[in-house]
mmCIF file of C-alpha atoms in Angstrom:
data_model
loop_
_atom_site.group_PDB
_atom_site.id
_atom_site.type_symbol
_atom_site.label_atom_id
_atom_site.label_comp_id
_atom_site.label_asym_id
_atom_site.label_seq_id
_atom_site.Cartn_x
_atom_site.Cartn_y
_atom_site.Cartn_z
ATOM 1 C CA UNK Y 1 19.257 -3.898 -9.309
ATOM 2 C CA UNK Y 2 16.223 -2.390 -7.626
ATOM 3 C CA UNK Y 3 13.156 -4.401 -6.767
ATOM 4 C CA UNK Y 4 10.266 -4.210 -9.169
ATOM 5 C CA UNK Y 5 7.688 -6.675 -7.850
ATOM 6 C CA UNK Y 6 6.472 -6.895 -4.318
ATOM 7 C CA UNK Y 7 4.796 -10.182 -3.416
ATOM 8 C CA UNK Y 8 5.587 -10.795 0.211
ATOM 9 C CA UNK Y 9 6.615 -14.437 0.019
ATOM 10 C CA UNK Y 10 8.387 -14.253 -3.344
ATOM 11 C CA UNK Y 11 10.561 -11.422 -2.129
ATOM 12 C CA UNK Y 12 14.326 -11.514 -1.750
ATOM 13 C CA UNK Y 13 16.470 -8.449 -1.413
ATOM 14 C CA UNK Y 14 19.584 -8.165 -3.591
ATOM 15 C CA UNK Y 15 22.872 -8.724 -1.847
ATOM 16 C CA UNK Y 16 24.560 -5.563 -0.645
ATOM 17 C CA UNK Y 17 28.287 -5.102 -0.869
ATOM 18 C CA UNK Y 18 30.272 -1.927 -0.324
ATOM 19 C CA UNK Y 19 29.856 0.397 -3.273
ATOM 20 C CA UNK Y 20 26.496 -1.016 -4.411
ATOM 21 C CA UNK Y 21 23.757 1.480 -5.197
ATOM 22 C CA UNK Y 22 21.148 2.318 -2.584
ATOM 23 C CA UNK Y 23 18.345 -0.219 -2.379
ATOM 24 C CA UNK Y 24 15.117 1.292 -3.690
ATOM 25 C CA UNK Y 25 11.653 -0.144 -3.350
ATOM 26 C CA UNK Y 26 8.834 0.591 -5.717
ATOM 27 C CA UNK Y 27 5.227 0.116 -4.733
ATOM 28 C CA UNK Y 28 5.946 -1.043 -1.149
ATOM 29 C CA UNK Y 29 3.564 -3.620 0.209
ATOM 30 C CA UNK Y 30 3.785 -2.374 3.789
ATOM 31 C CA UNK Y 31 0.854 -0.877 5.633
ATOM 32 C CA UNK Y 32 1.075 1.205 8.785
ATOM 33 C CA UNK Y 33 -1.706 1.409 11.352
ATOM 34 C CA UNK Y 34 -1.793 4.455 13.570
ATOM 35 C CA UNK Y 35 -3.009 3.353 16.994
ATOM 36 C CA UNK Y 36 -4.084 5.155 20.105
ATOM 37 C CA UNK Y 37 -1.354 4.629 22.721
ATOM 38 C CA UNK Y 38 -2.289 2.368 25.594
ATOM 39 C CA UNK Y 39 0.082 4.106 27.969
ATOM 40 C CA UNK Y 40 0.528 7.842 28.124
ATOM 41 C CA UNK Y 41 3.105 8.961 25.536
ATOM 42 C CA UNK Y 42 4.951 12.296 25.187
ATOM 43 C CA UNK Y 43 3.147 14.775 22.912
ATOM 44 C CA UNK Y 44 5.499 14.345 19.971
ATOM 45 C CA UNK Y 45 5.269 10.551 19.903
ATOM 46 C CA UNK Y 46 3.050 8.715 17.442
ATOM 47 C CA UNK Y 47 2.414 5.005 17.836
ATOM 48 C CA UNK Y 48 2.141 2.688 14.825
ATOM 49 C CA UNK Y 49 1.624 -0.984 14.246
ATOM 50 C CA UNK Y 50 3.949 -2.007 11.463
ATOM 51 C CA UNK Y 51 4.615 -5.282 9.651
ATOM 52 C CA UNK Y 52 7.311 -7.489 11.126
ATOM 53 C CA UNK Y 53 9.606 -7.102 8.145
ATOM 54 C CA UNK Y 54 9.963 -3.331 8.527
ATOM 55 C CA UNK Y 55 12.910 -1.743 10.304
ATOM 56 C CA UNK Y 56 13.340 1.645 11.969
ATOM 57 C CA UNK Y 57 15.006 3.066 8.860
ATOM 58 C CA UNK Y 58 12.169 1.723 6.720
ATOM 59 C CA UNK Y 59 9.572 3.417 8.932
ATOM 60 C CA UNK Y 60 11.498 6.678 8.838
ATOM 61 C CA UNK Y 61 11.844 6.767 5.068
ATOM 62 C CA UNK Y 62 8.249 5.554 4.600
ATOM 63 C CA UNK Y 63 6.800 8.403 6.628
ATOM 64 C CA UNK Y 64 9.152 11.005 5.255
ATOM 65 C CA UNK Y 65 8.673 10.161 1.617
ATOM 66 C CA UNK Y 66 5.094 9.016 1.351
ATOM 67 C CA UNK Y 67 3.482 11.168 4.036
ATOM 68 C CA UNK Y 68 5.962 14.045 4.100
ATOM 69 C CA UNK Y 69 6.131 13.896 7.880
ATOM 70 C CA UNK Y 70 9.374 15.061 9.552
ATOM 71 C CA UNK Y 71 10.544 12.100 11.618
ATOM 72 C CA UNK Y 72 13.159 12.344 14.337
ATOM 73 C CA UNK Y 73 13.674 9.008 15.977
ATOM 74 C CA UNK Y 74 11.937 5.663 15.631
ATOM 75 C CA UNK Y 75 11.959 2.949 18.252
ATOM 76 C CA UNK Y 76 10.414 -0.462 17.643
ATOM 77 C CA UNK Y 77 9.442 -3.465 19.680
ATOM 78 C CA UNK Y 78 7.708 -6.743 18.924
ATOM 79 C CA UNK Y 79 4.534 -7.465 20.822
ATOM 80 C CA UNK Y 80 3.964 -11.129 21.510
ATOM 81 C CA UNK Y 81 0.381 -12.174 20.762
ATOM 82 C CA UNK Y 82 -0.944 -14.480 23.473
ATOM 83 C CA UNK Y 83 -1.168 -18.218 22.936
ATOM 84 C CA UNK Y 84 -2.981 -18.814 26.203
ATOM 85 C CA UNK Y 85 -6.640 -18.602 25.242
ATOM 86 C CA UNK Y 86 -8.384 -21.796 24.283
ATOM 87 C CA UNK Y 87 -11.307 -22.425 21.975
ATOM 88 C CA UNK Y 88 -14.295 -24.731 22.484
ATOM 89 C CA UNK Y 89 -12.106 -27.712 21.507
ATOM 90 C CA UNK Y 90 -9.570 -26.797 24.213
ATOM 91 C CA UNK Y 91 -6.986 -25.986 21.510
ATOM 92 C CA UNK Y 92 -4.748 -23.022 22.107
ATOM 93 C CA UNK Y 93 -5.604 -20.056 19.895
ATOM 94 C CA UNK Y 94 -2.724 -17.839 18.927
ATOM 95 C CA UNK Y 95 -3.267 -14.117 18.596
ATOM 96 C CA UNK Y 96 -0.931 -12.729 15.929
ATOM 97 C CA UNK Y 97 2.331 -11.062 16.918
ATOM 98 C CA UNK Y 98 2.879 -7.545 15.736
ATOM 99 C CA UNK Y 99 5.591 -4.920 15.714
ATOM 100 C CA UNK Y 100 4.995 -1.542 17.329
ATOM 101 C CA UNK Y 101 6.892 1.586 16.310
ATOM 102 C CA UNK Y 102 7.105 4.713 18.449
ATOM 103 C CA UNK Y 103 7.867 7.609 16.123
ATOM 104 C CA UNK Y 104 9.043 10.918 17.530
ATOM 105 C CA UNK Y 105 8.316 13.824 15.259
ATOM 106 C CA UNK Y 106 11.002 16.365 14.439
ATOM 107 C CA UNK Y 107 10.710 20.162 14.223
ATOM 108 C CA UNK Y 108 8.823 20.360 17.505
ATOM 109 C CA UNK Y 109 5.589 18.971 16.036
ATOM 110 C CA UNK Y 110 3.028 17.392 18.321
ATOM 111 C CA UNK Y 111 0.270 14.920 17.662
ATOM 112 C CA UNK Y 112 -2.798 13.907 19.649
ATOM 113 C CA UNK Y 113 -4.926 11.001 18.579
ATOM 114 C CA UNK Y 114 -8.277 12.484 17.533
ATOM 115 C CA UNK Y 115 -11.731 11.272 18.463
ATOM 116 C CA UNK Y 116 -12.883 9.538 15.297
ATOM 117 C CA UNK Y 117 -16.295 8.482 16.593
ATOM 118 C CA UNK Y 118 -17.977 11.669 17.813
ATOM 119 C CA UNK Y 119 -21.638 11.581 18.767
ATOM 120 C CA UNK Y 120 -23.686 12.820 15.858
ATOM 121 C CA UNK Y 121 -27.388 13.653 15.939
ATOM 122 C CA UNK Y 122 -28.842 11.245 13.503
ATOM 123 C CA UNK Y 123 -32.159 12.363 12.026
ATOM 124 C CA UNK Y 124 -33.190 9.847 9.390
ATOM 125 C CA UNK Y 125 -34.347 11.249 6.059
ATOM 126 C CA UNK Y 126 -38.061 11.501 5.425
ATOM 127 C CA UNK Y 127 -39.735 8.409 3.999
ATOM 128 C CA UNK Y 128 -36.611 6.291 4.352
ATOM 129 C CA UNK Y 129 -36.308 2.803 5.828
ATOM 130 C CA UNK Y 130 -34.487 4.082 8.915
ATOM 131 C CA UNK Y 131 -37.309 6.437 9.766
ATOM 132 C CA UNK Y 132 -39.904 3.663 9.527
ATOM 133 C CA UNK Y 133 -37.784 1.383 11.674
ATOM 134 C CA UNK Y 134 -37.284 4.051 14.315
ATOM 135 C CA UNK Y 135 -40.999 4.774 14.421
ATOM 136 C CA UNK Y 136 -41.788 1.078 14.761
ATOM 137 C CA UNK Y 137 -39.307 0.674 17.614
ATOM 138 C CA UNK Y 138 -40.762 3.679 19.409
ATOM 139 C CA UNK Y 139 -44.308 2.281 19.114
ATOM 140 C CA UNK Y 140 -43.170 -1.078 20.454
ATOM 141 C CA UNK Y 141 -41.522 0.579 23.452
ATOM 142 C CA UNK Y 142 -44.651 2.578 24.119
ATOM 143 C CA UNK Y 143 -46.702 -0.629 24.103
ATOM 144 C CA UNK Y 144 -44.375 -2.324 26.589
ATOM 145 C CA UNK Y 145 -44.793 0.517 29.094
ATOM 146 C CA UNK Y 146 -47.254 -0.068 31.915
ATOM 147 C CA UNK Y 147 -50.476 1.845 32.368
ATOM 148 C CA UNK Y 148 -49.480 5.287 33.764
ATOM 149 C CA UNK Y 149 -52.666 5.364 35.809
ATOM 150 C CA UNK Y 150 -51.369 2.511 37.979
ATOM 151 C CA UNK Y 151 -48.613 4.776 39.276
ATOM 152 C CA UNK Y 152 -45.602 2.509 38.785
ATOM 153 C CA UNK Y 153 -47.156 -0.617 40.308
ATOM 154 C CA UNK Y 154 -46.662 -3.754 38.209
ATOM 155 C CA UNK Y 155 -49.421 -5.898 36.677
ATOM 156 C CA UNK Y 156 -48.530 -8.769 39.005
ATOM 157 C CA UNK Y 157 -50.525 -7.250 41.782
ATOM 158 C CA UNK Y 158 -54.204 -7.867 41.059
ATOM 159 C CA UNK Y 159 -56.592 -4.966 40.640
ATOM 160 C CA UNK Z 1 -10.852 12.697 -29.466
ATOM 161 C CA UNK Z 2 -9.795 11.971 -25.936
ATOM 162 C CA UNK Z 3 -11.658 14.976 -24.655
ATOM 163 C CA UNK Z 4 -14.853 13.962 -26.445
ATOM 164 C CA UNK Z 5 -14.699 10.466 -24.988
ATOM 165 C CA UNK Z 6 -14.031 11.998 -21.601
ATOM 166 C CA UNK Z 7 -16.998 14.330 -21.779
ATOM 167 C CA UNK Z 8 -19.309 11.607 -23.051
ATOM 168 C CA UNK Z 9 -18.392 9.352 -20.216
ATOM 169 C CA UNK Z 10 -18.673 12.203 -17.741
ATOM 170 C CA UNK Z 11 -22.150 13.001 -19.013
ATOM 171 C CA UNK Z 12 -23.227 9.404 -18.509
ATOM 172 C CA UNK Z 13 -21.944 9.273 -14.950
ATOM 173 C CA UNK Z 14 -24.178 10.218 -12.111
ATOM 174 C CA UNK Z 15 -22.143 12.812 -10.306
ATOM 175 C CA UNK Z 16 -20.915 16.032 -11.786
ATOM 176 C CA UNK Z 17 -18.009 15.664 -9.426
ATOM 177 C CA UNK Z 18 -16.502 13.118 -11.804
ATOM 178 C CA UNK Z 19 -16.218 15.758 -14.509
ATOM 179 C CA UNK Z 20 -14.494 18.198 -12.211
ATOM 180 C CA UNK Z 21 -12.308 15.342 -11.038
ATOM 181 C CA UNK Z 22 -11.251 14.588 -14.616
ATOM 182 C CA UNK Z 23 -10.554 18.235 -15.322
ATOM 183 C CA UNK Z 24 -8.497 18.584 -12.189
ATOM 184 C CA UNK Z 25 -6.451 15.530 -13.069
ATOM 185 C CA UNK Z 26 -5.841 16.852 -16.561
ATOM 186 C CA UNK Z 27 -4.673 20.151 -15.221
ATOM 187 C CA UNK Z 28 -2.478 18.891 -12.451
ATOM 188 C CA UNK Z 29 -0.911 15.746 -13.747
ATOM 189 C CA UNK Z 30 1.503 16.031 -16.593
ATOM 190 C CA UNK Z 31 2.011 12.458 -17.536
ATOM 191 C CA UNK Z 32 4.721 11.508 -19.973
ATOM 192 C CA UNK Z 33 4.141 9.003 -22.723
ATOM 193 C CA UNK Z 34 4.385 5.340 -21.822
ATOM 194 C CA UNK Z 35 8.047 4.677 -21.246
ATOM 195 C CA UNK Z 36 10.341 1.874 -20.297
ATOM 196 C CA UNK Z 37 9.436 0.583 -16.854
ATOM 197 C CA UNK Z 38 12.993 0.547 -15.570
ATOM 198 C CA UNK Z 39 13.699 4.095 -16.658
ATOM 199 C CA UNK Z 40 10.416 5.461 -15.458
ATOM 200 C CA UNK Z 41 10.901 3.964 -12.017
ATOM 201 C CA UNK Z 42 11.212 7.111 -9.976
ATOM 202 C CA UNK Z 43 12.854 7.703 -6.675
ATOM 203 C CA UNK Z 44 10.112 7.791 -4.067
ATOM 204 C CA UNK Z 45 11.269 11.185 -2.749
ATOM 205 C CA UNK Z 46 9.707 12.896 -5.728
ATOM 206 C CA UNK Z 47 6.342 11.339 -5.088
ATOM 207 C CA UNK Z 48 3.870 13.177 -2.886
ATOM 208 C CA UNK Z 49 0.383 12.142 -3.675
ATOM 209 C CA UNK Z 50 -3.170 12.882 -2.780
ATOM 210 C CA UNK Z 51 -4.127 16.263 -4.070
ATOM 211 C CA UNK Z 52 -7.596 16.216 -2.584
ATOM 212 C CA UNK Z 53 -9.965 13.821 -0.924
ATOM 213 C CA UNK Z 54 -13.481 14.705 -1.917
ATOM 214 C CA UNK Z 55 -13.885 11.437 -3.721
ATOM 215 C CA UNK Z 56 -12.498 8.127 -2.568
ATOM 216 C CA UNK Z 57 -9.732 6.671 -4.733
ATOM 217 C CA UNK Z 58 -12.047 3.726 -5.338
ATOM 218 C CA UNK Z 59 -14.290 5.790 -7.562
ATOM 219 C CA UNK Z 60 -12.568 4.785 -10.725
ATOM 220 C CA UNK Z 61 -12.574 8.000 -12.620
ATOM 221 C CA UNK Z 62 -13.123 7.985 -16.320
ATOM 222 C CA UNK Z 63 -10.018 9.951 -17.051
ATOM 223 C CA UNK Z 64 -7.460 8.507 -19.354
ATOM 224 C CA UNK Z 65 -3.905 9.678 -19.485
ATOM 225 C CA UNK Z 66 -3.772 12.503 -21.968
ATOM 226 C CA UNK Z 67 -0.953 12.706 -24.416
ATOM 227 C CA UNK Z 68 2.107 14.512 -23.225
ATOM 228 C CA UNK Z 69 2.049 18.265 -23.146
ATOM 229 C CA UNK Z 70 4.410 20.523 -24.952
ATOM 230 C CA UNK Z 71 6.992 20.352 -22.131
ATOM 231 C CA UNK Z 72 7.680 16.618 -22.713
ATOM 232 C CA UNK Z 73 8.815 16.108 -19.146
ATOM 233 C CA UNK Z 74 9.887 12.678 -17.982
ATOM 234 C CA UNK Z 75 9.467 13.114 -14.253
ATOM 235 C CA UNK Z 76 6.303 12.808 -12.179
ATOM 236 C CA UNK Z 77 4.615 15.995 -11.110
ATOM 237 C CA UNK Z 78 2.168 16.032 -8.280
ATOM 238 C CA UNK Z 79 1.227 18.451 -5.548
ATOM 239 C CA UNK Z 80 2.819 17.980 -2.158
ATOM 240 C CA UNK Z 81 0.357 16.772 0.446
ATOM 241 C CA UNK Z 82 0.254 19.386 3.131
ATOM 242 C CA UNK Z 83 -1.577 17.220 5.621
ATOM 243 C CA UNK Z 84 0.955 14.889 7.173
ATOM 244 C CA UNK Z 85 -0.458 12.553 9.782
ATOM 245 C CA UNK Z 86 -4.000 13.702 9.020
ATOM 246 C CA UNK Z 87 -3.888 11.411 6.003
ATOM 247 C CA UNK Z 88 -4.124 8.479 8.355
ATOM 248 C CA UNK Z 89 -7.674 9.584 9.056
ATOM 249 C CA UNK Z 90 -10.711 10.125 6.897
ATOM 250 C CA UNK Z 91 -12.133 13.558 6.125
ATOM 251 C CA UNK Z 92 -13.550 15.098 9.309
ATOM 252 C CA UNK Z 93 -17.037 15.145 7.759
ATOM 253 C CA UNK Z 94 -17.029 11.339 7.731
ATOM 254 C CA UNK Z 95 -16.094 10.909 11.370
ATOM 255 C CA UNK Z 96 -18.974 9.338 13.268
ATOM 256 C CA UNK Z 97 -20.952 8.403 10.165
ATOM 257 C CA UNK Z 98 -22.521 4.962 10.022
ATOM 258 C CA UNK Z 99 -21.913 4.476 6.306
ATOM 259 C CA UNK Z 100 -19.358 6.071 4.035
ATOM 260 C CA UNK Z 101 -20.025 5.785 0.314
ATOM 261 C CA UNK Z 102 -17.347 4.352 -1.902
ATOM 262 C CA UNK Z 103 -17.160 3.249 -5.508
ATOM 263 C CA UNK Z 104 -16.315 -0.041 -7.131
ATOM 264 C CA UNK Z 105 -12.811 -1.491 -6.987
ATOM 265 C CA UNK Z 106 -10.494 -1.127 -9.962
ATOM 266 C CA UNK Z 107 -10.703 -4.012 -12.394
ATOM 267 C CA UNK Z 108 -7.677 -5.420 -14.206
ATOM 268 C CA UNK Z 109 -9.232 -4.389 -17.511
ATOM 269 C CA UNK Z 110 -9.455 -0.771 -16.418
ATOM 270 C CA UNK Z 111 -5.944 -0.823 -15.010
ATOM 271 C CA UNK Z 112 -4.487 -2.153 -18.230
ATOM 272 C CA UNK Z 113 -5.539 1.032 -19.988
ATOM 273 C CA UNK Z 114 -3.457 3.176 -17.638
ATOM 274 C CA UNK Z 115 0.150 4.212 -18.151
ATOM 275 C CA UNK Z 116 2.941 3.105 -15.836
ATOM 276 C CA UNK Z 117 3.183 6.458 -14.141
ATOM 277 C CA UNK Z 118 -0.546 6.417 -13.451
ATOM 278 C CA UNK Z 119 -0.326 2.946 -11.979
ATOM 279 C CA UNK Z 120 2.616 3.988 -9.834
ATOM 280 C CA UNK Z 121 0.646 6.915 -8.465
ATOM 281 C CA UNK Z 122 -2.476 4.843 -8.000
ATOM 282 C CA UNK Z 123 -0.529 2.349 -5.938
ATOM 283 C CA UNK Z 124 0.359 5.048 -3.432
ATOM 284 C CA UNK Z 125 -3.165 6.417 -3.406
ATOM 285 C CA UNK Z 126 -4.457 2.946 -2.607
ATOM 286 C CA UNK Z 127 -1.704 2.446 -0.044
ATOM 287 C CA UNK Z 128 -2.668 5.577 1.831
ATOM 288 C CA UNK Z 129 -6.335 4.670 1.675
ATOM 289 C CA UNK Z 130 -5.582 1.249 3.077
ATOM 290 C CA UNK Z 131 -3.523 2.753 5.893
ATOM 291 C CA UNK Z 132 -6.407 5.047 6.726
ATOM 292 C CA UNK Z 133 -8.879 2.159 6.764
ATOM 293 C CA UNK Z 134 -6.611 0.036 8.932
ATOM 294 C CA UNK Z 135 -6.269 2.836 11.500
ATOM 295 C CA UNK Z 136 -10.053 3.231 11.453
ATOM 296 C CA UNK Z 137 -10.539 -0.487 11.950
ATOM 297 C CA UNK Z 138 -8.140 -0.611 14.878
ATOM 298 C CA UNK Z 139 -9.671 2.442 16.508
ATOM 299 C CA UNK Z 140 -13.183 1.025 16.098
ATOM 300 C CA UNK Z 141 -12.013 -2.198 17.787
ATOM 301 C CA UNK Z 142 -10.515 -0.100 20.568
ATOM 302 C CA UNK Z 143 -13.666 1.951 21.088
ATOM 303 C CA UNK Z 144 -15.855 -1.148 20.722
ATOM 304 C CA UNK Z 145 -17.874 0.389 17.910
ATOM 305 C CA UNK Z 146 -18.631 -0.765 14.417
ATOM 306 C CA UNK Z 147 -16.312 0.331 11.648
ATOM 307 C CA UNK Z 148 -18.241 2.323 9.019
ATOM 308 C CA UNK Z 149 -18.276 0.516 5.648
ATOM 309 C CA UNK Z 150 -15.666 -2.222 6.156
ATOM 310 C CA UNK Z 151 -16.093 -3.370 2.553
ATOM 311 C CA UNK Z 152 -13.828 -0.473 1.502
ATOM 312 C CA UNK Z 153 -10.845 -2.373 2.863
ATOM 313 C CA UNK Z 154 -11.571 -5.430 0.760
ATOM 314 C CA UNK Z 155 -12.121 -3.265 -2.321
ATOM 315 C CA UNK Z 156 -8.751 -1.586 -1.847
ATOM 316 C CA UNK Z 157 -7.007 -4.913 -1.347
ATOM 317 C CA UNK Z 158 -8.488 -6.283 -4.539
ATOM 318 C CA UNK Z 159 -7.537 -3.177 -6.486
ATOM 319 C CA UNK Z 160 -3.960 -3.418 -5.266
ATOM 320 C CA UNK Z 161 -3.753 -7.090 -6.135
ATOM 321 C CA UNK Z 162 -5.019 -6.428 -9.649
ATOM 322 C CA UNK Z 163 -2.632 -3.527 -10.062
ATOM 323 C CA UNK Z 164 0.253 -5.774 -9.140
ATOM 324 C CA UNK Z 165 -0.821 -8.457 -11.604
ATOM 325 C CA UNK Z 166 -1.038 -5.875 -14.383
ATOM 326 C CA UNK Z 167 2.416 -4.510 -13.565
ATOM 327 C CA UNK Z 168 3.972 -7.983 -13.443
ATOM 328 C CA UNK Z 169 2.308 -8.811 -16.777
ATOM 329 C CA UNK Z 170 3.930 -5.780 -18.348
ATOM 330 C CA UNK Z 171 7.275 -6.565 -16.786
ATOM 331 C CA UNK Z 172 7.321 -10.171 -17.983
ATOM 332 C CA UNK Z 173 6.333 -9.048 -21.474
ATOM 333 C CA UNK Z 174 9.153 -6.525 -21.528
ATOM 334 C CA UNK Z 175 11.639 -8.981 -20.130
ATOM 335 C CA UNK Z 176 10.674 -11.581 -22.727
ATOM 336 C CA UNK Z 177 11.184 -9.078 -25.491
ATOM 337 C CA UNK Z 178 14.482 -7.781 -24.168
ATOM 338 C CA UNK Z 179 16.160 -10.885 -22.823
ATOM 339 C CA UNK Z 180 14.002 -13.866 -23.754
ATOM 340 C CA UNK Z 181 13.677 -14.815 -20.058
ATOM 341 C CA UNK Z 182 10.254 -15.044 -18.550
ATOM 342 C CA UNK Z 183 11.190 -14.876 -14.860
ATOM 343 C CA UNK Z 184 13.226 -12.103 -13.283
ATOM 344 C CA UNK Z 185 14.831 -14.308 -10.687
ATOM 345 C CA UNK Z 186 16.873 -17.223 -12.097
ATOM 346 C CA UNK Z 187 15.964 -20.752 -11.047
ATOM 347 C CA UNK Z 188 15.975 -24.373 -12.084
ATOM 348 C CA UNK Z 189 13.861 -27.517 -11.834
ATOM 349 C CA UNK Z 190 15.440 -29.639 -9.102
ATOM 350 C CA UNK Z 191 14.582 -32.818 -7.277
ATOM 351 C CA UNK Z 192 14.491 -32.702 -3.505
ATOM 352 C CA UNK Z 193 15.216 -35.337 -0.879
ATOM 353 C CA UNK Z 194 11.678 -36.752 -0.933
ATOM 354 C CA UNK Z 195 11.506 -37.270 -4.671
ATOM 355 C CA UNK Z 196 9.514 -34.147 -5.487
ATOM 356 C CA UNK Z 197 10.549 -32.023 -8.433
ATOM 357 C CA UNK Z 198 10.110 -28.316 -7.793
ATOM 358 C CA UNK Z 199 11.251 -24.941 -9.126
ATOM 359 C CA UNK Z 200 14.260 -23.997 -7.044
ATOM 360 C CA UNK Z 201 14.857 -20.231 -7.103
ATOM 361 C CA UNK Z 202 18.471 -19.192 -6.864
ATOM 362 C CA UNK Z 203 19.651 -17.035 -4.024
ATOM 363 C CA UNK Z 204 22.313 -14.385 -4.309
ATOM 364 C CA UNK Z 205 25.532 -15.230 -2.495
ATOM 365 C CA UNK Z 206 28.825 -13.350 -2.268
ATOM 366 C CA UNK Z 207 30.865 -16.530 -2.782
ATOM 367 C CA UNK Z 208 30.637 -19.302 -5.398
ATOM 368 C CA UNK Z 209 28.663 -22.454 -4.586
ATOM 369 C CA UNK Z 210 31.680 -24.717 -4.128
ATOM 370 C CA UNK Z 211 32.882 -22.486 -1.271
ATOM 371 C CA UNK Z 212 29.447 -22.331 0.366
ATOM 372 C CA UNK Z 213 29.330 -24.907 3.149
ATOM 373 C CA UNK Z 214 25.604 -24.455 3.940
ATOM 374 C CA UNK Z 215 24.648 -24.795 0.289
ATOM 375 C CA UNK Z 216 26.704 -27.956 -0.127
ATOM 376 C CA UNK Z 217 24.750 -29.600 2.689
ATOM 377 C CA UNK Z 218 21.550 -29.294 0.637
ATOM 378 C CA UNK Z 219 20.694 -32.431 -1.344
ATOM 379 C CA UNK Z 220 19.182 -31.957 -4.759
ATOM 380 C CA UNK Z 221 18.951 -35.658 -5.457
ATOM 381 C CA UNK Z 222 16.846 -38.519 -4.086
ATOM 382 C CA UNK Z 223 18.738 -41.374 -2.394
ATOM 383 C CA UNK Z 224 17.912 -44.859 -3.658
ATOM 384 C CA UNK Z 225 16.243 -45.964 -0.396
ATOM 385 C CA UNK Z 226 13.501 -43.360 -0.935
ATOM 386 C CA UNK Z 227 12.328 -45.202 -4.104
ATOM 387 C CA UNK Z 228 9.996 -47.645 -2.272
ATOM 388 C CA UNK Z 229 8.377 -44.729 -0.432
ATOM 389 C CA UNK Z 230 7.864 -42.899 -3.708
ATOM 390 C CA UNK Z 231 6.238 -45.992 -5.160
ATOM 391 C CA UNK Z 232 3.902 -46.319 -2.186
ATOM 392 C CA UNK Z 233 3.044 -42.637 -2.438
ATOM 393 C CA UNK Z 234 2.208 -43.035 -6.124
ATOM 394 C CA UNK Z 235 0.035 -46.065 -5.400
ATOM 395 C CA UNK Z 236 -1.829 -44.164 -2.700
ATOM 396 C CA UNK Z 237 -2.414 -41.265 -5.064
ATOM 397 C CA UNK Z 238 -3.739 -43.533 -7.819
ATOM 398 C CA UNK Z 239 -5.936 -45.387 -5.351
ATOM 399 C CA UNK Z 240 -7.425 -42.133 -4.125
ATOM 400 C CA UNK Z 241 -8.062 -40.991 -7.683
ATOM 401 C CA UNK Z 242 -9.875 -44.180 -8.688
ATOM 402 C CA UNK Z 243 -11.878 -44.207 -5.469
ATOM 403 C CA UNK Z 244 -12.981 -40.651 -6.065
ATOM 404 C CA UNK Z 245 -13.969 -41.415 -9.668
ATOM 405 C CA UNK Z 246 -15.868 -44.540 -8.590
ATOM 406 C CA UNK Z 247 -17.748 -42.721 -5.851
ATOM 407 C CA UNK Z 248 -18.777 -40.025 -8.354
ATOM 408 C CA UNK Z 249 -20.052 -42.712 -10.737
ATOM 409 C CA UNK Z 250 -21.976 -44.475 -7.974
ATOM 410 C CA UNK Z 251 -23.515 -41.192 -6.864
ATOM 411 C CA UNK Z 252 -24.654 -40.420 -10.401
ATOM 412 C CA UNK Z 253 -26.031 -43.963 -10.821
ATOM 413 C CA UNK Z 254 -28.083 -43.636 -7.620
ATOM 414 C CA UNK Z 255 -29.426 -40.255 -8.641
ATOM 415 C CA UNK Z 256 -30.291 -41.631 -12.086
ATOM 416 C CA UNK Z 257 -32.197 -44.450 -10.388
ATOM 417 C CA UNK Z 258 -34.243 -42.001 -8.329
ATOM 418 C CA UNK Z 259 -34.631 -39.344 -10.998
ATOM 419 C CA UNK Z 260 -34.531 -41.078 -14.416
ATOM 420 C CA UNK Z 261 -35.126 -37.847 -16.335
ATOM 421 C CA UNK Z 262 -32.157 -36.101 -14.727
ATOM 422 C CA UNK Z 263 -29.622 -34.416 -16.969
ATOM 423 C CA UNK Z 264 -26.057 -35.577 -16.369
ATOM 424 C CA UNK Z 265 -23.889 -32.564 -15.371
ATOM 425 C CA UNK Z 266 -20.994 -32.049 -17.773
ATOM 426 C CA UNK Z 267 -17.784 -32.037 -15.701
#
């Protein structure tokens, strides 16, 4: 009996006994986050943050079937989120725990985490709000500047 | 008739992209007629989604599933996505932008018009979009920059939630018709140790209950010494209710004193 609904807390997997059909999941409720590795990783390794309930086999089949990515080996670990920091009421604030998966790609593929926030020359469109704001800010800055004839000396000194 | 409705709606929409979008969907997707949910549940291997990414999946396109073509195929047909891990990132044109445009989330009403295969595909489209947005969010936190258009994430979450409600609605309807049972997982109303009655959902075991030592330790009855506590609990609840009602009345009386022409709110 394969699973049809996928609410996380109402979920229970059917019991598996030898000879039962393969468990199949429809509309999985699991989301993977590709993260930039903190430590230097080999070129074929991709680092993901995965939900706690996922296993290595789950990650492998997820990537292979949904993303069509050839996966070799998956290794996982659970990162403990710190409980040390305290808030203004001196109560300990827990940062959530998360599972990290290191996926090694098969077929000699490599992956480098791209730069998603490149510097772009932003010229605001004519007559738009952004242009007016930029102009205003520039005028304000110009006003704050000291008199160039004073040669860098501040107003504090008289004359 | 479908095509006319399609073109009318496409004409009303702002972008001409929607029309091309509809046409592309009609050409590529061969969707079978609405079938039994269990039989149409396809092995995930066959599913490779995301033909193109010019428009965000949130732009709810005005395409409706056309009637089946001459081939009458049952399976799902989609193009294989050739970009593997690139699908975890947005289109390169959007990298570094401050705002990325996206449409409205899917409403339950719109989703109810779609066939099961369409909903199945849409789930994966939304899943991939959500993965992409989560990677973007994490990377923006890492780089200490603002994530462009974070409302997209909430829109996708809402769409997925509504999709799931629609699918469960259809499943319960089908189950009621076929078996007369409303819930898929069997359960019963049982009383727990503290006197509360709740819906206990059965769990699947390999052995019968009389051989299950852990199950036999559970108590589905309330011992007699809990009765006074239940009574006290009930009294507390009633006291709270009356106090709340009285405070509401007093509040209204005071307001009426200050503002005699006030209209009493109906609640």
